[in-house]
Amino acid sequence: MKLKMWGCALLLSSVSITAHANDFSLGLNDNVISTDLIFDLNKHSNASVGYIYSNDGGHLASTAMHIEHDAGIHHFEIGAKYSYVWAKQSANGSVVGIGGRYAMDLGSNVSFHASGYYAPTVLSFGSVDGQYELDSKVQFKLNPNLALFAGYRNIRFQYDNASNSTFDSGFYIGGQASF
């Protein structure tokens, strides 16, 4: 199973990202590995694609688009995120979550990041009846192109005719490379 998990991560990271991606991040803990590519579309918008593999939850692929705004040490992003889940213990399905990301520069190369998305029933498809996702992390920049982070993530799906399911809930560590 670990070979499959690492294979998925290597496949995603082997995509030619140097020509198009601005940020590539990789996070992991004992049961979960996640990757994320963020592309700047222009000065005030970005797009991202991500993948999470969870030993307990299954696979989650996502794509998002955000409008950005900077106000001093604060960075805001608001947008939509489409996610498709191939769950191990529940039915598969997709959601469109509305939410965004926030970052605050704390000084001395340390920053705080948070994100949250909510998908109501009307934006949930297949057997999925809703979803919420919360994430926060503290990041330390080693240099302008490399950062390390530690955080906590909680992703939960609601189902029509089955028990609700927590896809991922726990602490993680990782790194981010900027191109």
PDB file of C-alpha atoms in Angstrom:
ATOM      1  CA  MET A   1       0.000   0.000   0.000  1.00  0.00           C
ATOM      2  CA  LYS A   2       2.872   2.384   0.780  1.00  0.00           C
ATOM      3  CA  LEU A   3       4.341   1.705  -2.666  1.00  0.00           C
ATOM      4  CA  LYS A   4       1.037   2.746  -4.250  1.00  0.00           C
ATOM      5  CA  MET A   5       0.929   5.894  -2.105  1.00  0.00           C
ATOM      6  CA  TRP A   6       4.490   6.921  -3.013  1.00  0.00           C
ATOM      7  CA  GLY A   7       3.869   6.046  -6.663  1.00  0.00           C
ATOM      8  CA  CYS A   8       0.926   8.455  -6.801  1.00  0.00           C
ATOM      9  CA  ALA A   9       2.970  11.203  -5.166  1.00  0.00           C
ATOM     10  CA  LEU A  10       5.894  10.705  -7.542  1.00  0.00           C
ATOM     11  CA  LEU A  11       3.584  10.678 -10.558  1.00  0.00           C
ATOM     12  CA  LEU A  12       2.067  14.006  -9.560  1.00  0.00           C
ATOM     13  CA  SER A  13       5.446  15.523  -8.763  1.00  0.00           C
ATOM     14  CA  SER A  14       6.987  14.349 -12.054  1.00  0.00           C
ATOM     15  CA  VAL A  15       4.640  16.512 -14.118  1.00  0.00           C
ATOM     16  CA  SER A  16       6.530  19.324 -15.818  1.00  0.00           C
ATOM     17  CA  ILE A  17       5.774  21.961 -13.224  1.00  0.00           C
ATOM     18  CA  THR A  18       8.793  24.194 -13.661  1.00  0.00           C
ATOM     19  CA  ALA A  19       7.389  25.895 -16.750  1.00  0.00           C
ATOM     20  CA  HIS A  20       3.919  26.643 -15.398  1.00  0.00           C
ATOM     21  CA  ALA A  21       3.589  26.206 -11.633  1.00  0.00           C
ATOM     22  CA  ASN A  22       4.331  28.849  -9.076  1.00  0.00           C
ATOM     23  CA  ASP A  23       4.108  26.698  -5.936  1.00  0.00           C
ATOM     24  CA  PHE A  24       4.358  22.960  -5.344  1.00  0.00           C
ATOM     25  CA  SER A  25       3.701  21.562  -1.877  1.00  0.00           C
ATOM     26  CA  LEU A  26       3.926  18.079  -0.421  1.00  0.00           C
ATOM     27  CA  GLY A  27       2.511  17.191   2.988  1.00  0.00           C
ATOM     28  CA  LEU A  28       2.406  13.913   4.880  1.00  0.00           C
ATOM     29  CA  ASN A  29       1.742  12.097   8.115  1.00  0.00           C
ATOM     30  CA  ASP A  30       1.596   8.385   8.994  1.00  0.00           C
ATOM     31  CA  ASN A  31      -1.590   7.732   6.974  1.00  0.00           C
ATOM     32  CA  VAL A  32      -1.917  10.578   4.459  1.00  0.00           C
ATOM     33  CA  ILE A  33       0.103  12.137   1.646  1.00  0.00           C
ATOM     34  CA  SER A  34      -1.024  15.285  -0.148  1.00  0.00           C
ATOM     35  CA  THR A  35       0.249  17.329  -3.079  1.00  0.00           C
ATOM     36  CA  ASP A  36      -0.823  20.713  -4.364  1.00  0.00           C
ATOM     37  CA  LEU A  37       0.153  22.808  -7.401  1.00  0.00           C
ATOM     38  CA  ILE A  38      -0.793  26.492  -7.444  1.00  0.00           C
ATOM     39  CA  PHE A  39      -0.646  28.464 -10.706  1.00  0.00           C
ATOM     40  CA  ASP A  40      -0.906  32.258 -10.892  1.00  0.00           C
ATOM     41  CA  LEU A  41      -3.323  33.101 -13.705  1.00  0.00           C
ATOM     42  CA  ASN A  42      -2.699  36.838 -13.412  1.00  0.00           C
ATOM     43  CA  LYS A  43      -1.946  39.399 -10.709  1.00  0.00           C
ATOM     44  CA  HIS A  44      -5.264  38.885  -8.885  1.00  0.00           C
ATOM     45  CA  SER A  45      -6.282  35.256  -9.526  1.00  0.00           C
ATOM     46  CA  ASN A  46      -4.890  31.745  -9.271  1.00  0.00           C
ATOM     47  CA  ALA A  47      -5.829  28.139  -9.919  1.00  0.00           C
ATOM     48  CA  SER A  48      -4.754  24.987  -8.121  1.00  0.00           C
ATOM     49  CA  VAL A  49      -4.894  21.223  -8.501  1.00  0.00           C
ATOM     50  CA  GLY A  50      -4.433  18.829  -5.627  1.00  0.00           C
ATOM     51  CA  TYR A  51      -4.436  15.185  -4.675  1.00  0.00           C
ATOM     52  CA  ILE A  52      -4.733  13.503  -1.276  1.00  0.00           C
ATOM     53  CA  TYR A  53      -4.280   9.796  -0.575  1.00  0.00           C
ATOM     54  CA  SER A  54      -5.479   8.537   2.799  1.00  0.00           C
ATOM     55  CA  ASN A  55      -4.995   4.955   4.024  1.00  0.00           C
ATOM     56  CA  ASP A  56      -8.359   5.171   5.787  1.00  0.00           C
ATOM     57  CA  GLY A  57     -10.289   7.540   3.487  1.00  0.00           C
ATOM     58  CA  GLY A  58      -9.242   6.721  -0.093  1.00  0.00           C
ATOM     59  CA  HIS A  59      -8.369   9.186  -2.858  1.00  0.00           C
ATOM     60  CA  LEU A  60      -9.390  12.838  -3.240  1.00  0.00           C
ATOM     61  CA  ALA A  61      -8.639  14.906  -6.359  1.00  0.00           C
ATOM     62  CA  SER A  62      -9.441  18.600  -6.457  1.00  0.00           C
ATOM     63  CA  THR A  63      -9.136  21.746  -8.518  1.00  0.00           C
ATOM     64  CA  ALA A  64      -9.848  25.320  -7.433  1.00  0.00           C
ATOM     65  CA  MET A  65      -9.899  28.906  -8.677  1.00  0.00           C
ATOM     66  CA  HIS A  66      -9.522  31.968  -6.440  1.00  0.00           C
ATOM     67  CA  ILE A  67      -9.585  35.747  -6.608  1.00  0.00           C
ATOM     68  CA  GLU A  68      -6.697  37.200  -4.554  1.00  0.00           C
ATOM     69  CA  HIS A  69      -6.325  40.377  -2.499  1.00  0.00           C
ATOM     70  CA  ASP A  70      -3.345  41.605  -0.472  1.00  0.00           C
ATOM     71  CA  ALA A  71      -3.705  44.096   2.383  1.00  0.00           C
ATOM     72  CA  GLY A  72      -0.348  44.638   4.074  1.00  0.00           C
ATOM     73  CA  ILE A  73       0.606  41.465   5.936  1.00  0.00           C
ATOM     74  CA  HIS A  74      -2.752  39.839   5.091  1.00  0.00           C
ATOM     75  CA  HIS A  75      -3.442  37.775   1.955  1.00  0.00           C
ATOM     76  CA  PHE A  76      -7.023  36.752   1.099  1.00  0.00           C
ATOM     77  CA  GLU A  77      -8.306  34.329  -1.558  1.00  0.00           C
ATOM     78  CA  ILE A  78     -11.997  33.644  -2.235  1.00  0.00           C
ATOM     79  CA  GLY A  79     -13.293  31.094  -4.723  1.00  0.00           C
ATOM     80  CA  ALA A  80     -14.653  27.655  -5.492  1.00  0.00           C
ATOM     81  CA  LYS A  81     -13.097  24.203  -5.173  1.00  0.00           C
ATOM     82  CA  TYR A  82     -14.276  21.090  -7.042  1.00  0.00           C
ATOM     83  CA  SER A  83     -13.405  17.797  -5.321  1.00  0.00           C
ATOM     84  CA  TYR A  84     -14.032  14.178  -6.302  1.00  0.00           C
ATOM     85  CA  VAL A  85     -13.664  11.461  -3.664  1.00  0.00           C
ATOM     86  CA  TRP A  86     -13.026   7.754  -4.234  1.00  0.00           C
ATOM     87  CA  ALA A  87     -13.832   6.671  -0.680  1.00  0.00           C
ATOM     88  CA  LYS A  88     -12.798   3.346   0.846  1.00  0.00           C
ATOM     89  CA  GLN A  89     -15.631   3.016   3.375  1.00  0.00           C
ATOM     90  CA  SER A  90     -18.337   5.106   1.641  1.00  0.00           C
ATOM     91  CA  ALA A  91     -19.740   5.830  -1.807  1.00  0.00           C
ATOM     92  CA  ASN A  92     -17.875   7.956  -4.357  1.00  0.00           C
ATOM     93  CA  GLY A  93     -19.056  11.426  -5.288  1.00  0.00           C
ATOM     94  CA  SER A  94     -18.138  15.028  -5.963  1.00  0.00           C
ATOM     95  CA  VAL A  95     -18.721  18.454  -4.436  1.00  0.00           C
ATOM     96  CA  VAL A  96     -18.210  22.107  -5.280  1.00  0.00           C
ATOM     97  CA  GLY A  97     -17.082  23.880  -2.138  1.00  0.00           C
ATOM     98  CA  ILE A  98     -17.252  27.634  -1.630  1.00  0.00           C
ATOM     99  CA  GLY A  99     -14.598  29.215   0.564  1.00  0.00           C
ATOM    100  CA  GLY A 100     -11.057  30.416   0.417  1.00  0.00           C
ATOM    101  CA  ARG A 101      -7.626  30.797   1.906  1.00  0.00           C
ATOM    102  CA  TYR A 102      -6.009  33.304   4.240  1.00  0.00           C
ATOM    103  CA  ALA A 103      -2.343  33.961   5.038  1.00  0.00           C
ATOM    104  CA  MET A 104      -0.715  36.360   7.485  1.00  0.00           C
ATOM    105  CA  ASP A 105       2.990  37.192   7.549  1.00  0.00           C
ATOM    106  CA  LEU A 106       4.121  37.042  11.186  1.00  0.00           C
ATOM    107  CA  GLY A 107       7.649  38.321  10.495  1.00  0.00           C
ATOM    108  CA  SER A 108      11.045  36.584  10.642  1.00  0.00           C
ATOM    109  CA  ASN A 109      10.048  34.329   7.695  1.00  0.00           C
ATOM    110  CA  VAL A 110       7.130  32.819   9.673  1.00  0.00           C
ATOM    111  CA  SER A 111       3.551  32.915   8.393  1.00  0.00           C
ATOM    112  CA  PHE A 112       0.152  31.549   9.387  1.00  0.00           C
ATOM    113  CA  HIS A 113      -2.123  29.978   6.730  1.00  0.00           C
ATOM    114  CA  ALA A 114      -5.743  28.847   6.962  1.00  0.00           C
ATOM    115  CA  SER A 115      -8.321  27.604   4.476  1.00  0.00           C
ATOM    116  CA  GLY A 116     -11.917  26.502   4.614  1.00  0.00           C
ATOM    117  CA  TYR A 117     -14.533  25.259   2.140  1.00  0.00           C
ATOM    118  CA  TYR A 118     -18.172  24.299   2.542  1.00  0.00           C
ATOM    119  CA  ALA A 119     -20.281  22.370   0.011  1.00  0.00           C
ATOM    120  CA  PRO A 120     -24.032  22.349   0.727  1.00  0.00           C
ATOM    121  CA  THR A 121     -26.397  19.677  -0.586  1.00  0.00           C
ATOM    122  CA  VAL A 122     -27.212  21.669  -3.717  1.00  0.00           C
ATOM    123  CA  LEU A 123     -23.513  21.614  -4.740  1.00  0.00           C
ATOM    124  CA  SER A 124     -22.955  17.911  -3.931  1.00  0.00           C
ATOM    125  CA  PHE A 125     -23.281  15.143  -6.504  1.00  0.00           C
ATOM    126  CA  GLY A 126     -23.431  11.352  -6.574  1.00  0.00           C
ATOM    127  CA  SER A 127     -24.095   9.870  -3.156  1.00  0.00           C
ATOM    128  CA  VAL A 128     -22.402  12.775  -1.379  1.00  0.00           C
ATOM    129  CA  ASP A 129     -24.804  15.123   0.420  1.00  0.00           C
ATOM    130  CA  GLY A 130     -22.316  17.764   1.623  1.00  0.00           C
ATOM    131  CA  GLN A 131     -18.745  18.405   2.667  1.00  0.00           C
ATOM    132  CA  TYR A 132     -16.597  20.709   4.740  1.00  0.00           C
ATOM    133  CA  GLU A 133     -12.846  21.123   4.805  1.00  0.00           C
ATOM    134  CA  LEU A 134     -10.732  23.069   7.308  1.00  0.00           C
ATOM    135  CA  ASP A 135      -6.959  23.459   7.241  1.00  0.00           C
ATOM    136  CA  SER A 136      -4.442  25.579   9.137  1.00  0.00           C
ATOM    137  CA  LYS A 137      -0.666  25.598   9.222  1.00  0.00           C
ATOM    138  CA  VAL A 138       2.383  27.562  10.327  1.00  0.00           C
ATOM    139  CA  GLN A 139       5.061  27.951   7.672  1.00  0.00           C
ATOM    140  CA  PHE A 140       8.752  28.891   7.909  1.00  0.00           C
ATOM    141  CA  LYS A 141      10.578  30.148   4.795  1.00  0.00           C
ATOM    142  CA  LEU A 142      14.119  28.818   4.555  1.00  0.00           C
ATOM    143  CA  ASN A 143      14.747  31.035   1.514  1.00  0.00           C
ATOM    144  CA  PRO A 144      12.506  32.742  -1.081  1.00  0.00           C
ATOM    145  CA  ASN A 145      11.954  29.433  -2.920  1.00  0.00           C
ATOM    146  CA  LEU A 146      11.688  26.858  -0.124  1.00  0.00           C
ATOM    147  CA  ALA A 147       9.494  26.616   2.983  1.00  0.00           C
ATOM    148  CA  LEU A 148       8.648  24.013   5.634  1.00  0.00           C
ATOM    149  CA  PHE A 149       5.290  23.789   7.405  1.00  0.00           C
ATOM    150  CA  ALA A 150       3.299  21.962  10.081  1.00  0.00           C
ATOM    151  CA  GLY A 151      -0.472  21.991  10.254  1.00  0.00           C
ATOM    152  CA  TYR A 152      -3.806  20.358  11.002  1.00  0.00           C
ATOM    153  CA  ARG A 153      -6.469  19.336   8.446  1.00  0.00           C
ATOM    154  CA  ASN A 154     -10.057  18.055   8.775  1.00  0.00           C
ATOM    155  CA  ILE A 155     -12.061  16.896   5.726  1.00  0.00           C
ATOM    156  CA  ARG A 156     -15.534  15.460   6.297  1.00  0.00           C
ATOM    157  CA  PHE A 157     -18.172  14.181   3.843  1.00  0.00           C
ATOM    158  CA  GLN A 158     -21.904  13.808   4.451  1.00  0.00           C
ATOM    159  CA  TYR A 159     -23.847  11.094   2.608  1.00  0.00           C
ATOM    160  CA  ASP A 160     -27.476  10.674   1.514  1.00  0.00           C
ATOM    161  CA  ASN A 161     -28.161   7.173   2.803  1.00  0.00           C
ATOM    162  CA  ALA A 162     -25.037   6.312   4.779  1.00  0.00           C
ATOM    163  CA  SER A 163     -23.078   7.439   7.806  1.00  0.00           C
ATOM    164  CA  ASN A 164     -21.053  10.623   7.488  1.00  0.00           C
ATOM    165  CA  SER A 165     -17.361  10.001   6.928  1.00  0.00           C
ATOM    166  CA  THR A 166     -14.172  11.761   7.994  1.00  0.00           C
ATOM    167  CA  PHE A 167     -11.773  11.539   5.047  1.00  0.00           C
ATOM    168  CA  ASP A 168      -8.825  13.049   6.923  1.00  0.00           C
ATOM    169  CA  SER A 169      -8.371  14.506  10.377  1.00  0.00           C
ATOM    170  CA  GLY A 170      -4.936  15.054  11.832  1.00  0.00           C
ATOM    171  CA  PHE A 171      -1.628  16.846  11.987  1.00  0.00           C
ATOM    172  CA  TYR A 172       0.850  16.849   9.100  1.00  0.00           C
ATOM    173  CA  ILE A 173       4.242  18.235   8.089  1.00  0.00           C
ATOM    174  CA  GLY A 174       5.547  19.188   4.675  1.00  0.00           C
ATOM    175  CA  GLY A 175       7.391  21.519   2.384  1.00  0.00           C
ATOM    176  CA  GLN A 176       6.706  23.992  -0.384  1.00  0.00           C
ATOM    177  CA  ALA A 177       8.858  24.912  -3.376  1.00  0.00           C
ATOM    178  CA  SER A 178       8.237  28.086  -5.391  1.00  0.00           C
ATOM    179  CA  PHE A 179       9.235  28.410  -9.028  1.00  0.00           C
TER     180      PHE A 179
END
